[in-house]
mmCIF file of C-alpha atoms in Angstrom:
data_model
loop_
_atom_site.group_PDB
_atom_site.id
_atom_site.type_symbol
_atom_site.label_atom_id
_atom_site.label_comp_id
_atom_site.label_asym_id
_atom_site.label_seq_id
_atom_site.Cartn_x
_atom_site.Cartn_y
_atom_site.Cartn_z
ATOM 1 C CA MET A 228 -7.852 8.347 -22.844
ATOM 2 C CA LYS A 229 -10.333 11.101 -22.046
ATOM 3 C CA ASP A 230 -9.175 14.693 -21.711
ATOM 4 C CA ILE A 231 -7.446 15.062 -18.317
ATOM 5 C CA GLN A 232 -9.681 17.998 -17.378
ATOM 6 C CA LYS A 233 -12.745 15.822 -17.948
ATOM 7 C CA ILE A 234 -11.324 12.946 -15.884
ATOM 8 C CA LEU A 235 -10.518 15.300 -12.982
ATOM 9 C CA ALA A 236 -13.976 16.873 -13.175
ATOM 10 C CA GLU A 237 -15.744 13.503 -13.134
ATOM 11 C CA ILE A 238 -13.688 11.799 -10.394
ATOM 12 C CA GLU A 239 -15.701 13.307 -7.542
ATOM 13 C CA GLY A 240 -18.035 10.676 -6.132
ATOM 14 C CA LEU A 241 -16.459 7.696 -7.908
ATOM 15 C CA ALA A 242 -15.742 4.529 -5.922
ATOM 16 C CA ASP A 243 -13.898 1.235 -6.223
ATOM 17 C CA LYS A 244 -13.529 0.106 -9.857
ATOM 18 C CA ASP A 245 -14.595 3.437 -11.344
ATOM 19 C CA LEU A 246 -12.258 5.354 -9.039
ATOM 20 C CA GLU A 247 -9.478 2.873 -9.731
ATOM 21 C CA LYS A 248 -9.889 3.360 -13.493
ATOM 22 C CA ALA A 249 -9.870 7.161 -13.215
ATOM 23 C CA LEU A 250 -6.794 7.235 -10.990
ATOM 24 C CA MET A 251 -4.958 4.842 -13.276
ATOM 25 C CA GLN A 252 -5.656 7.205 -16.174
ATOM 26 C CA ILE A 253 -4.358 10.165 -14.149
ATOM 27 C CA THR A 254 -1.292 8.142 -13.178
ATOM 28 C CA ASP A 255 -0.552 7.298 -16.799
ATOM 29 C CA PHE A 256 -0.934 10.991 -17.640
ATOM 30 C CA VAL A 257 1.492 12.243 -14.952
ATOM 31 C CA LYS A 258 4.050 9.593 -15.904
ATOM 32 C CA GLU A 259 3.891 10.655 -19.542
ATOM 33 C CA PHE A 260 4.131 14.389 -18.892
ATOM 34 C CA GLU A 261 6.249 14.489 -15.714
ATOM 35 C CA GLY A 262 8.024 17.833 -15.400
ATOM 36 C CA GLU A 263 5.844 19.526 -18.035
ATOM 37 C CA GLU A 264 3.296 22.318 -17.844
ATOM 38 C CA LYS A 265 0.593 19.853 -18.853
ATOM 39 C CA LEU A 266 0.516 18.645 -15.231
ATOM 40 C CA LYS A 267 -0.883 21.978 -13.991
ATOM 41 C CA PRO A 268 -4.520 20.744 -14.005
ATOM 42 C CA VAL A 269 -3.544 17.757 -11.833
ATOM 43 C CA GLU A 270 -1.572 20.048 -9.509
ATOM 44 C CA LYS A 271 -4.627 22.277 -9.176
ATOM 45 C CA ALA A 272 -6.858 19.264 -8.438
ATOM 46 C CA LEU A 273 -4.434 17.689 -5.944
ATOM 47 C CA PRO A 274 -6.143 19.092 -2.790
ATOM 48 C CA LYS A 275 -9.377 17.354 -3.789
ATOM 49 C CA LEU A 276 -7.542 14.141 -4.648
ATOM 50 C CA CYS A 277 -5.865 14.030 -1.212
ATOM 51 C CA LYS A 278 -8.826 12.293 0.386
ATOM 52 C CA HIS A 279 -8.084 9.193 -1.704
ATOM 53 C CA LEU A 280 -4.880 8.749 0.292
ATOM 54 C CA LEU A 281 -7.200 7.426 2.992
ATOM 55 C CA TYR A 282 -9.408 5.380 0.668
ATOM 56 C CA ASP A 283 -10.288 1.965 2.047
ATOM 57 C CA GLY A 284 -10.532 -0.092 -1.104
ATOM 58 C CA PRO A 285 -8.468 -1.709 -3.895
ATOM 59 C CA TYR A 286 -4.734 -1.405 -3.170
ATOM 60 C CA ILE A 287 -4.113 -0.053 -6.672
ATOM 61 C CA ILE A 288 -5.829 3.187 -5.641
ATOM 62 C CA MET A 289 -3.122 3.873 -3.056
ATOM 63 C CA GLU A 290 -0.409 2.917 -5.545
ATOM 64 C CA CYS A 291 -1.823 5.417 -8.018
ATOM 65 C CA MET A 292 -1.994 8.164 -5.402
ATOM 66 C CA LEU A 293 1.626 7.594 -4.392
ATOM 67 C CA SER A 294 2.696 7.716 -8.024
ATOM 68 C CA ILE A 295 0.807 10.978 -8.581
ATOM 69 C CA PHE A 296 2.287 12.631 -5.485
ATOM 70 C CA ARG A 297 5.812 11.703 -6.564
ATOM 71 C CA ARG A 298 5.390 13.449 -9.913
ATOM 72 C CA VAL A 299 3.123 16.440 -9.373
ATOM 73 C CA ALA A 300 4.131 19.624 -7.553
ATOM 74 C CA ILE A 301 2.424 19.661 -4.155
ATOM 75 C CA SER A 302 0.777 23.035 -3.666
ATOM 76 C CA LYS A 303 0.339 24.880 -0.366
ATOM 77 C CA GLU A 304 -3.369 24.095 -0.625
ATOM 78 C CA ALA A 305 -2.600 20.379 -0.902
ATOM 79 C CA VAL A 306 -0.356 20.570 2.173
ATOM 80 C CA GLN A 307 -3.122 22.304 4.118
ATOM 81 C CA GLU A 308 -5.575 19.607 3.032
ATOM 82 C CA ILE A 309 -3.171 16.849 4.142
ATOM 83 C CA MET A 310 -2.872 18.440 7.584
ATOM 84 C CA ALA A 311 -6.638 18.895 7.834
ATOM 85 C CA LEU A 312 -7.231 15.258 6.881
ATOM 86 C CA TYR A 313 -4.676 14.146 9.466
ATOM 87 C CA LYS A 314 -6.544 15.989 12.234
ATOM 88 C CA LYS A 315 -9.709 14.095 11.298
ATOM 89 C CA GLU A 316 -8.031 10.738 10.715
ATOM 90 C CA PRO A 317 -4.367 10.357 11.763
ATOM 91 C CA ASN A 318 -2.563 8.251 9.178
ATOM 92 C CA GLY A 319 1.125 7.726 8.451
ATOM 93 C CA THR A 320 0.573 7.848 4.690
ATOM 94 C CA LEU A 321 -0.440 11.504 4.986
ATOM 95 C CA VAL A 322 2.788 12.283 6.859
ATOM 96 C CA GLY A 323 4.861 10.471 4.250
ATOM 97 C CA MET A 324 3.449 12.550 1.396
ATOM 98 C CA LEU A 325 5.258 15.607 2.759
ATOM 99 C CA GLU A 326 8.634 14.088 1.934
ATOM 100 C CA HIS A 327 7.894 14.958 -1.708
ATOM 101 C CA LEU A 328 7.724 18.717 -1.079
ATOM 102 C CA PRO A 329 10.248 20.875 -2.952
ATOM 103 C CA SER A 330 12.935 22.400 -0.740
ATOM 104 C CA ASP A 331 11.612 25.944 -1.035
ATOM 105 C CA GLN A 332 8.238 24.840 0.307
ATOM 106 C CA TRP A 333 9.504 22.981 3.381
ATOM 107 C CA ASN A 334 9.258 25.216 6.441
ATOM 108 C CA ALA A 335 9.274 25.170 10.255
ATOM 109 C CA SER A 336 5.496 24.817 10.446
ATOM 110 C CA ILE A 337 5.498 21.694 8.284
ATOM 111 C CA GLU A 338 8.520 20.287 10.115
ATOM 112 C CA ASN A 339 6.735 20.820 13.452
ATOM 113 C CA PHE A 340 3.668 19.047 12.096
ATOM 114 C CA VAL A 341 5.727 16.039 10.991
ATOM 115 C CA ALA A 342 7.587 15.906 14.318
ATOM 116 C CA GLY A 343 4.285 15.985 16.178
ATOM 117 C CA THR A 344 3.212 12.695 14.600
ATOM 118 C CA ALA A 345 6.264 10.725 15.823
ATOM 119 C CA ASP A 346 4.503 8.950 18.677
ATOM 120 C CA GLN A 347 2.028 7.304 16.309
ATOM 121 C CA PHE A 348 4.013 7.022 13.073
ATOM 122 C CA PRO A 349 7.757 7.012 13.844
ATOM 123 C CA GLU A 350 8.764 5.244 10.625
ATOM 124 C CA ASP A 351 6.995 7.813 8.449
ATOM 125 C CA VAL A 352 8.581 10.657 10.408
ATOM 126 C CA ILE A 353 12.058 9.129 10.080
ATOM 127 C CA ARG A 354 11.663 8.550 6.340
ATOM 128 C CA THR A 355 10.358 12.082 5.804
ATOM 129 C CA PHE A 356 13.199 13.675 7.783
ATOM 130 C CA TYR A 357 15.690 11.476 5.938
ATOM 131 C CA ARG A 358 14.372 12.743 2.598
ATOM 132 C CA ARG A 359 14.656 16.324 3.870
ATOM 133 C CA SER A 360 18.055 15.936 5.540
ATOM 134 C CA LEU A 361 20.162 17.224 2.648
ATOM 135 C CA GLY A 362 18.661 20.563 3.651
ATOM 136 C CA LYS A 363 18.839 21.972 7.172
ATOM 137 C CA LEU A 364 16.562 20.432 9.795
ATOM 138 C CA LYS A 365 15.710 22.038 13.097
ATOM 139 C CA PRO A 366 18.013 21.022 15.989
ATOM 140 C CA GLU A 367 14.886 19.791 17.784
ATOM 141 C CA SER A 368 14.250 17.390 14.907
ATOM 142 C CA LEU A 369 17.725 15.906 15.371
ATOM 143 C CA GLU A 370 16.989 15.402 19.063
ATOM 144 C CA LEU A 371 13.759 13.672 18.094
ATOM 145 C CA LEU A 372 15.629 11.311 15.743
ATOM 146 C CA TYR A 373 18.061 10.514 18.539
ATOM 147 C CA GLU A 374 15.206 9.721 20.922
ATOM 148 C CA LEU A 375 13.484 7.556 18.309
ATOM 149 C CA PHE A 376 16.658 5.535 17.854
ATOM 150 C CA LEU A 377 16.923 4.940 21.593
ATOM 151 C CA LYS A 378 13.275 3.803 21.587
ATOM 152 C CA ARG A 379 13.677 1.515 18.566
ATOM 153 C CA LYS A 380 13.385 -1.761 20.533
ATOM 154 C CA GLU A 381 10.195 -0.595 22.169
ATOM 155 C CA THR A 382 8.910 0.664 18.821
ATOM 156 C CA THR A 383 9.709 -2.610 17.082
ATOM 157 C CA GLU A 384 7.305 -4.428 19.378
ATOM 158 C CA GLU A 385 4.520 -2.044 18.441
ATOM 159 C CA SER A 386 5.128 -1.627 14.717
ATOM 160 C CA ASN A 387 7.292 -2.707 11.806
ATOM 161 C CA PHE A 388 10.438 -0.735 12.653
ATOM 162 C CA GLN A 389 12.987 -2.227 10.261
ATOM 163 C CA SER A 390 16.777 -2.023 10.034
ATOM 164 C CA THR A 391 16.285 0.139 6.937
ATOM 165 C CA THR A 392 14.387 2.637 9.071
ATOM 166 C CA SER A 393 17.288 2.761 11.526
ATOM 167 C CA MET A 394 19.687 3.491 8.680
ATOM 168 C CA TRP A 395 17.466 6.293 7.356
ATOM 169 C CA LEU A 396 17.569 7.790 10.837
ATOM 170 C CA LEU A 397 21.359 7.570 11.131
ATOM 171 C CA SER A 398 21.831 8.870 7.584
ATOM 172 C CA ALA A 399 19.635 11.872 8.346
ATOM 173 C CA ILE A 400 21.855 12.766 11.307
ATOM 174 C CA CYS A 401 25.028 12.191 9.234
ATOM 175 C CA ASN A 402 23.698 14.503 6.518
ATOM 176 C CA GLN A 403 23.258 17.275 9.059
ATOM 177 C CA THR A 404 27.024 17.487 9.576
ATOM 178 C CA HIS A 405 27.004 19.533 6.337
ATOM 179 C CA ASN A 406 25.410 22.634 7.818
ATOM 180 C CA GLU A 407 25.068 24.725 10.970
ATOM 181 C CA ASN A 408 23.842 21.620 12.795
ATOM 182 C CA TYR A 409 27.343 20.110 12.646
ATOM 183 C CA SER A 410 28.073 20.292 16.386
ATOM 184 C CA LYS A 411 24.649 18.931 17.287
ATOM 185 C CA ALA A 412 24.779 16.147 14.678
ATOM 186 C CA ILE A 413 28.317 14.961 15.437
ATOM 187 C CA GLY A 414 27.583 15.074 19.170
ATOM 188 C CA LEU A 415 24.550 12.833 18.706
ATOM 189 C CA LEU A 416 26.540 10.435 16.537
ATOM 190 C CA GLU A 417 29.216 10.206 19.233
ATOM 191 C CA LYS A 418 26.557 9.327 21.795
ATOM 192 C CA LEU A 419 24.823 6.846 19.505
ATOM 193 C CA PHE A 420 27.903 5.079 18.179
ATOM 194 C CA PRO A 421 28.434 2.673 21.111
ATOM 195 C CA GLU A 422 24.771 1.636 20.789
ATOM 196 C CA LEU A 423 25.066 0.696 17.111
ATOM 197 C CA GLU A 424 25.354 -2.760 15.654
ATOM 198 C CA LYS A 425 28.401 -3.442 13.486
ATOM 199 C CA PRO A 426 26.676 -2.953 10.089
ATOM 200 C CA GLN A 427 25.303 0.373 11.298
ATOM 201 C CA LYS A 428 28.741 1.486 12.469
ATOM 202 C CA ILE A 429 30.200 0.640 9.068
ATOM 203 C CA ASP A 430 27.432 2.586 7.320
ATOM 204 C CA VAL A 431 28.127 5.669 9.461
ATOM 205 C CA ILE A 432 31.893 5.454 8.849
ATOM 206 C CA GLN A 433 31.315 5.167 5.108
ATOM 207 C CA GLN A 434 28.794 7.975 4.912
ATOM 208 C CA LEU A 435 30.960 10.407 6.854
ATOM 209 C CA GLY A 436 33.848 9.555 4.551
ATOM 210 C CA TYR A 437 31.906 10.016 1.321
ATOM 211 C CA PHE A 438 29.844 13.061 2.114
ATOM 212 C CA SER A 439 31.545 15.035 4.863
ATOM 213 C CA ASN A 440 34.955 16.331 5.825
ATOM 214 C CA LYS A 441 33.916 16.597 9.446
ATOM 215 C CA GLY A 442 33.735 12.968 10.549
ATOM 216 C CA ILE A 443 37.056 13.105 12.404
ATOM 217 C CA PRO A 444 35.503 12.867 15.911
ATOM 218 C CA ILE A 445 34.013 9.500 14.877
ATOM 219 C CA PHE A 446 37.172 8.398 13.066
ATOM 220 C CA ARG A 447 39.245 9.062 16.216
ATOM 221 C CA TYR A 448 37.030 6.549 17.950
ATOM 222 C CA THR A 449 36.922 3.942 15.192
ATOM 223 C CA ALA A 450 40.663 4.121 14.428
ATOM 224 C CA THR A 451 41.256 2.337 17.741
ATOM 225 C CA ASP A 452 38.159 0.141 17.786
ATOM 226 C CA LYS A 453 38.818 -3.473 18.762
ATOM 227 C CA ASP A 454 37.119 -4.691 15.577
ATOM 228 C CA PRO A 455 39.658 -4.733 12.702
ATOM 229 C CA GLU A 456 36.902 -4.432 10.103
ATOM 230 C CA LEU A 457 35.864 -1.087 11.546
ATOM 231 C CA ARG A 458 39.470 0.091 11.576
ATOM 232 C CA LEU A 459 39.854 -0.920 7.920
ATOM 233 C CA GLU A 460 36.697 0.992 6.967
ATOM 234 C CA THR A 461 38.109 3.950 8.865
ATOM 235 C CA VAL A 462 41.254 3.854 6.715
ATOM 236 C CA LYS A 463 39.091 3.953 3.561
ATOM 237 C CA SER A 464 37.088 6.928 4.817
ATOM 238 C CA LEU A 465 40.189 8.786 5.986
ATOM 239 C CA GLU A 466 41.660 8.363 2.525
ATOM 240 C CA ARG A 467 38.577 10.046 1.038
ATOM 241 C CA VAL A 468 38.925 13.140 3.264
ATOM 242 C CA ILE A 469 42.716 13.348 3.449
ATOM 243 C CA ASP A 470 42.859 16.393 1.169
ATOM 244 C CA ARG A 471 40.343 18.272 3.291
ATOM 245 C CA GLU A 472 41.227 17.302 6.840
ATOM 246 C CA PRO A 473 44.805 17.523 8.217
ATOM 247 C CA GLU A 474 44.048 15.239 11.155
ATOM 248 C CA ALA A 475 43.303 12.446 8.680
ATOM 249 C CA LEU A 476 47.051 12.254 8.053
ATOM 250 C CA GLU A 477 47.777 11.784 11.742
ATOM 251 C CA LEU A 478 45.205 9.012 12.070
ATOM 252 C CA LEU A 479 46.459 7.241 8.959
ATOM 253 C CA ARG A 480 50.027 7.334 10.265
ATOM 254 C CA GLN A 481 48.731 5.820 13.482
ATOM 255 C CA LEU A 482 46.971 3.064 11.526
ATOM 256 C CA CYS A 483 50.187 2.298 9.638
ATOM 257 C CA LYS A 484 51.319 0.718 12.929
ATOM 258 C CA ASP A 485 48.152 -1.352 13.361
ATOM 259 C CA GLU A 486 48.603 -4.940 14.551
ATOM 260 C CA HIS A 487 46.759 -6.240 11.459
ATOM 261 C CA SER A 488 48.877 -6.325 8.306
ATOM 262 C CA GLU A 489 45.889 -5.645 6.024
ATOM 263 C CA ILE A 490 45.145 -2.411 7.870
ATOM 264 C CA GLN A 491 48.820 -1.428 7.825
ATOM 265 C CA LYS A 492 48.958 -1.955 4.064
ATOM 266 C CA ALA A 493 45.761 -0.006 3.438
ATOM 267 C CA ALA A 494 46.936 2.943 5.551
ATOM 268 C CA ARG A 495 50.374 3.016 3.911
ATOM 269 C CA LYS A 496 48.848 2.842 0.454
ATOM 270 C CA ALA A 497 46.500 5.717 1.305
ATOM 271 C CA LEU A 498 49.476 7.850 2.334
ATOM 272 C CA GLU A 499 51.446 6.823 -0.741
ATOM 273 C CA ASN A 500 48.552 7.785 -3.013
ATOM 274 C CA TRP A 501 48.262 11.123 -1.253
ATOM 275 C CA ASN A 502 52.004 11.832 -1.649
ATOM 276 C CA ALA A 503 52.070 10.705 -5.293
#
């Protein structure tokens, strides 16, 4: 393979097969040296490479660009170029690239930009906010996710809004129970819960049990749900948070009297394990 500096210098003006070959070489390079200082030349060239995210040609070019963006640090200059390209030619792929930003580079300005593209590219916005949701999102972004969920049926008719996208959205809100957005996030989950399909309800119960000790407002609701499967999942999640949340004990004791023997057994076993 040619020297990476030479490839980057010669890529300007290439098209189709020649561009494809050059980008494949760059992709091989970033895969080989991911996380190393040797990627600095590619990082420096990234703003100029951004335009290929919009390239109308062989699909492998887009695959290469996605691979590069996943492995190379995205500079402030590259972010500015993405936003500038979006103004000229709105495209969801540009929005999605921002999910790869390091946490210390994500800021309110970028978050506002992403949120502003929701009408045209809701799936890309949801995926990007999901990827960022282990950090703190703006309360307005949570409201936007809530509104997008309510609009999902309308959106499905216009695009390819999949069940996976819905789960990303719900997971993003669940993740926000970890920070100062707790009250906002749990309030939105309480409003959304009756609207959810059974698999989505189970996913929310599980996530709040694995990753948060603040899912009790949802567990109060699901501990008395008419569906025994949801009650059983609630027992499992309560068992995971029992050491961190006193009210989990009260709910488990309540579930020990459930009309279904399987739920009774699971609740009693959870209490036994806790007392052991």
